[in-house]
Short mmCIF file of C-alpha atoms in Angstrom, two decimals:
data_model
loop_
_atom_site.label_atom_id
_atom_site.label_comp_id
_atom_site.label_asym_id
_atom_site.label_seq_id
_atom_site.Cartn_x
_atom_site.Cartn_y
_atom_site.Cartn_z
CA MET U 1 0.00 0.00 0.00
CA ILE U 2 2.81 2.36 0.95
CA MET U 3 4.63 1.57 -2.30
CA SER U 4 1.51 2.29 -4.30
CA VAL U 5 1.16 5.70 -2.66
CA ARG U 6 4.80 6.47 -3.32
CA ASN U 7 4.45 5.43 -6.94
CA LEU U 8 1.39 7.61 -7.27
CA LEU U 9 3.23 10.58 -5.75
CA ASN U 10 6.13 10.04 -8.14
CA VAL U 11 3.74 10.03 -11.09
CA VAL U 12 2.06 13.22 -9.87
CA ILE U 13 5.36 14.99 -9.24
CA THR U 14 6.68 13.93 -12.64
CA SER U 15 3.51 15.17 -14.34
CA VAL U 16 3.76 18.53 -12.56
CA LEU U 17 7.41 18.94 -13.56
CA ILE U 18 6.59 18.09 -17.17
CA ALA U 19 3.72 20.58 -17.11
CA PHE U 20 5.97 23.36 -15.77
CA SER U 21 8.65 22.49 -18.32
CA THR U 22 6.10 22.58 -21.14
CA GLN U 23 4.80 25.94 -19.94
CA ALA U 24 8.35 27.32 -19.85
CA LEU U 25 8.98 26.19 -23.42
CA SER U 26 5.64 27.45 -24.71
CA ALA U 27 5.83 30.98 -23.31
CA THR U 28 4.57 33.47 -25.90
CA GLU U 29 5.58 37.12 -25.88
CA VAL U 30 5.29 40.12 -28.20
CA VAL U 31 8.48 41.93 -29.19
CA PRO U 32 7.64 45.40 -30.64
CA LEU U 33 9.89 47.04 -33.21
CA ASN U 34 10.62 50.77 -33.29
CA TYR U 35 12.71 51.42 -36.39
CA ARG U 36 13.30 48.28 -38.43
CA THR U 37 10.46 46.39 -40.07
CA SER U 38 9.40 42.90 -39.13
CA ALA U 39 10.41 41.80 -42.63
CA ASP U 40 13.97 42.96 -41.88
CA LEU U 41 14.34 41.23 -38.51
CA LEU U 42 12.15 38.15 -38.87
CA PRO U 43 14.87 36.12 -40.67
CA VAL U 44 17.37 37.09 -37.96
CA ALA U 45 14.98 36.05 -35.18
CA LYS U 46 14.24 32.72 -36.86
CA SER U 47 17.93 32.00 -37.29
CA PHE U 48 18.63 32.92 -33.65
CA LEU U 49 15.90 30.67 -32.21
CA GLY U 50 16.54 27.74 -34.50
CA THR U 51 14.79 24.66 -33.09
CA GLU U 52 14.43 26.24 -29.64
CA GLY U 53 11.31 28.20 -30.51
CA SER U 54 9.24 29.82 -33.22
CA VAL U 55 8.59 33.39 -34.29
CA SER U 56 6.15 35.09 -36.65
CA ALA U 57 5.44 38.66 -37.73
CA TYR U 58 2.28 40.58 -36.93
CA GLY U 59 2.33 44.11 -38.22
CA ASN U 60 5.55 45.73 -37.03
CA GLN U 61 6.10 43.35 -34.13
CA LEU U 62 7.36 39.82 -33.59
CA ILE U 63 5.34 37.09 -31.86
CA VAL U 64 7.82 34.77 -30.16
CA ASN U 65 7.09 31.33 -28.72
CA ALA U 66 10.04 29.94 -26.78
CA GLU U 67 11.55 29.50 -23.34
CA SER U 68 11.49 32.75 -21.36
CA ARG U 69 15.28 32.81 -21.14
CA LYS U 70 15.57 32.46 -24.90
CA ILE U 71 13.03 35.22 -25.46
CA GLU U 72 15.05 37.59 -23.26
CA GLU U 73 18.19 36.78 -25.23
CA LEU U 74 16.28 37.51 -28.43
CA ARG U 75 15.05 40.83 -27.02
CA SER U 76 18.65 41.80 -26.30
CA LEU U 77 19.68 40.96 -29.86
CA ILE U 78 16.74 42.84 -31.36
CA ALA U 79 17.58 45.91 -29.26
CA GLN U 80 21.03 46.01 -30.87
CA LEU U 81 19.62 45.75 -34.38
CA ASP U 82 16.44 47.82 -34.06
CA THR U 83 18.19 51.18 -34.23
CA ALA U 84 17.30 54.34 -36.13
CA PRO U 85 18.62 54.20 -39.72
CA LYS U 86 21.32 56.73 -40.54
CA ARG U 87 20.38 59.83 -42.49
CA LEU U 88 22.50 60.04 -45.62
CA LEU U 89 23.40 62.73 -48.12
CA ILE U 90 24.07 61.33 -51.59
CA SER U 91 25.94 63.61 -53.99
CA VAL U 92 26.28 62.99 -57.73
CA ASP U 93 28.91 64.76 -59.82
CA THR U 94 28.66 64.69 -63.60
CA SER U 95 31.04 66.14 -66.16
CA GLU U 96 30.02 66.32 -69.81
CA ASN U 97 30.97 68.43 -72.80
CA ALA U 98 28.74 69.12 -75.76
CA ALA U 99 25.57 71.10 -75.12
CA ARG U 100 24.51 70.92 -78.76
CA ASN U 101 24.04 67.91 -80.97
CA SER U 102 25.77 67.36 -84.30
CA SER U 103 23.08 69.23 -86.22
CA GLY U 104 23.48 72.30 -84.03
CA SER U 105 20.08 71.95 -82.36
CA ARG U 106 19.81 73.06 -78.77
CA VAL U 107 20.00 70.34 -76.10
CA ILE U 108 18.28 70.97 -72.76
CA GLU U 109 20.09 69.43 -69.78
CA TYR U 110 18.30 68.69 -66.50
CA GLY U 111 18.54 66.67 -63.31
CA THR U 112 16.71 65.78 -60.12
CA THR U 113 17.21 67.36 -56.68
CA SER U 114 19.29 70.41 -55.82
CA ARG U 115 22.35 71.35 -57.83
CA GLU U 116 25.32 73.28 -56.50
CA GLY U 117 28.38 73.76 -58.67
CA GLY U 118 27.50 70.84 -60.95
CA VAL U 119 26.80 68.47 -58.04
CA GLN U 120 23.30 67.10 -57.49
CA GLN U 121 22.31 66.03 -53.97
CA VAL U 122 19.50 64.04 -52.41
CA GLN U 123 18.85 63.09 -48.78
CA THR U 124 17.63 59.63 -47.85
CA SER U 125 17.65 57.10 -45.02
CA GLU U 126 19.89 54.07 -44.85
CA GLY U 127 18.18 51.18 -46.58
CA THR U 128 15.67 53.41 -48.42
CA PRO U 129 15.99 53.67 -52.23
CA ALA U 130 16.68 57.17 -53.59
CA LEU U 131 16.21 58.24 -57.21
CA ILE U 132 19.04 60.10 -58.91
CA GLN U 133 18.34 61.20 -62.46
CA ILE U 134 20.31 63.25 -64.94
CA GLY U 135 19.67 63.72 -68.61
CA GLN U 136 18.83 65.86 -71.60
CA SER U 137 15.81 66.79 -73.63
CA VAL U 138 16.99 66.10 -77.17
CA PRO U 139 15.24 67.30 -80.35
CA LEU U 140 14.02 64.48 -82.59
CA THR U 141 12.90 65.39 -86.08
CA SER U 142 10.57 63.19 -88.09
CA SER U 143 9.32 63.64 -91.67
CA SER U 144 5.99 62.79 -93.22
CA THR U 145 3.98 63.50 -96.36
CA ASP U 146 0.60 65.16 -96.18
CA SER U 147 -2.45 64.31 -98.30
CA TYR U 148 -1.31 66.75 -101.01
CA GLY U 149 2.10 65.11 -101.36
CA TYR U 150 4.04 67.83 -99.58
CA SER U 151 6.83 66.80 -97.22
CA GLN U 152 6.50 67.99 -93.64
CA SER U 153 8.95 67.81 -90.78
CA ASN U 154 8.11 67.83 -87.10
CA THR U 155 10.51 68.37 -84.22
CA GLU U 156 9.75 67.31 -80.67
CA TYR U 157 11.88 67.04 -77.56
CA ARG U 158 12.38 63.60 -76.01
CA ASN U 159 14.02 62.92 -72.66
CA VAL U 160 17.28 61.00 -72.83
CA THR U 161 18.15 60.11 -69.26
CA GLN U 162 20.76 58.38 -67.20
CA GLY U 163 19.32 57.63 -63.80
CA PHE U 164 19.44 55.09 -61.03
CA TYR U 165 17.82 54.01 -57.83
CA VAL U 166 20.48 53.74 -55.14
CA THR U 167 20.07 52.00 -51.77
CA ALA U 168 22.90 52.68 -49.32
CA SER U 169 24.01 50.95 -46.14
CA VAL U 170 26.95 51.89 -43.93
CA THR U 171 29.37 49.57 -42.12
CA GLY U 172 32.00 51.50 -40.21
CA ASP U 173 33.61 53.87 -42.73
CA THR U 174 32.55 51.79 -45.74
CA VAL U 175 29.39 52.45 -47.73
CA HIS U 176 27.66 49.73 -49.73
CA LEU U 177 25.46 50.77 -52.65
CA SER U 178 22.89 48.69 -54.51
CA ILE U 179 22.24 50.40 -57.83
CA SER U 180 19.58 49.81 -60.46
CA THR U 181 20.30 51.97 -63.48
CA ASN U 182 18.67 52.99 -66.72
CA HIS U 183 20.69 54.55 -69.51
CA ASP U 184 19.10 56.05 -72.61
CA ARG U 185 21.18 56.97 -75.64
CA MET U 186 20.58 58.15 -79.15
CA SER U 187 20.44 55.41 -81.75
CA GLN U 188 23.26 55.39 -84.30
CA GLU U 189 21.02 53.67 -86.84
CA ARG U 190 17.98 55.97 -86.65
CA ALA U 191 17.99 59.66 -85.85
CA ASP U 192 14.47 59.49 -84.42
CA ALA U 193 15.10 56.56 -82.06
CA ILE U 194 16.40 56.23 -78.50
CA LYS U 195 18.02 53.07 -77.16
CA VAL U 196 17.35 52.09 -73.55
CA GLN U 197 19.66 50.03 -71.34
CA SER U 198 19.14 48.95 -67.71
CA THR U 199 21.51 47.16 -65.34
CA ASP U 200 21.91 46.25 -61.66
CA SER U 201 25.14 46.49 -59.67
CA GLN U 202 26.71 46.39 -56.21
CA VAL U 203 29.24 49.12 -55.39
CA SER U 204 31.40 49.67 -52.30
CA GLY U 205 33.70 52.50 -51.30
CA ARG U 206 34.81 54.83 -48.54
CA LEU U 207 32.21 56.92 -46.75
CA GLY U 208 32.64 60.58 -47.68
CA GLU U 209 34.80 59.87 -50.74
CA TRP U 210 33.90 59.95 -54.42
CA ILE U 211 33.22 56.63 -56.15
CA THR U 212 33.43 56.60 -59.95
CA LEU U 213 30.45 54.89 -61.58
CA ALA U 214 31.13 55.82 -65.22
CA SER U 215 34.12 57.45 -66.85
CA ASN U 216 35.62 58.30 -70.21
CA SER U 217 37.05 54.80 -70.56
CA ASP U 218 33.51 53.44 -70.22
CA GLN U 219 34.76 50.21 -68.64
CA SER U 220 34.05 48.36 -65.42
CA VAL U 221 36.95 48.63 -62.98
CA ALA U 222 37.72 46.80 -59.74
CA ASP U 223 40.36 48.26 -57.43
CA GLN U 224 43.14 45.74 -56.81
CA ARG U 225 42.73 46.17 -53.03
CA GLY U 226 39.04 45.36 -53.26
CA LEU U 227 38.19 48.62 -51.52
CA ALA U 228 36.44 50.60 -54.23
CA GLN U 229 34.54 48.44 -56.68
CA ARG U 230 33.63 50.66 -59.61
CA TYR U 231 30.80 50.21 -62.04
CA SER U 232 29.85 51.85 -65.32
CA THR U 233 27.20 51.49 -67.99
CA GLN U 234 27.66 52.14 -71.68
CA GLY U 235 27.68 55.89 -71.75
CA ARG U 236 28.79 58.78 -73.87
CA GLU U 237 32.54 59.11 -74.12
CA ASP U 238 32.39 62.65 -72.75
CA MET U 239 30.66 61.83 -69.46
CA ILE U 240 32.10 61.19 -66.00
CA LEU U 241 29.72 60.09 -63.25
CA ARG U 242 30.77 59.95 -59.60
CA VAL U 243 28.80 59.44 -56.40
CA LYS U 244 29.61 60.27 -52.78
CA VAL U 245 27.71 59.28 -49.62
CA GLU U 246 27.97 61.18 -46.33
CA THR U 247 26.17 60.73 -43.02
CA LEU U 248 24.00 63.50 -41.59
CA GLU U 249 23.85 64.11 -37.84
#
């Protein structure tokens, strides 16, 4: 009889311990995010928890199911990552020659954002795409014949642009740029046609220093030290395009 009671107590105690252990493992808490999005940090949280818990996104917060100790460790990690993105000033410097085309027609040059001394600037946040666009309005002349057989010519201005979306991130004194570009150029085969080219690229360089994206040589260049990886599209031979990223306090 005494052994039966003891066995029963052991079963009860074991069940209670298992219940407490299960509750500890199945604790569910909400981790709010202040600056980064749940899409940014969800992969990090999943990797951190591994098989020790689960996490899902709900709006701009994470729903974590894990042991309380593990959740606190995750909170500490999130606090280090969920910081305000840096404010950045992106400057673009272009150098180009001819302001008139071969026929002598006037070419109108333009660009986005402010321009000081030939440098265009745009402010953005780290991780947020910014549009930089430079270009010209070029006259295109087309000919046609009216119903009476007379030849008529018509001139209209078309935008020929070189622009790109740039997304910047900063690590120490190094800036990393993800660039999606479009580059329009006049067709050599038809005077009334514009060719369009688009490319994607990754560029790295020193924070606060100029990085050459396109130059007279019109070739892709990689610095031997691996510090400044330079990128260029097929451009006019008289254009130099450089970009510089600085942090704003």
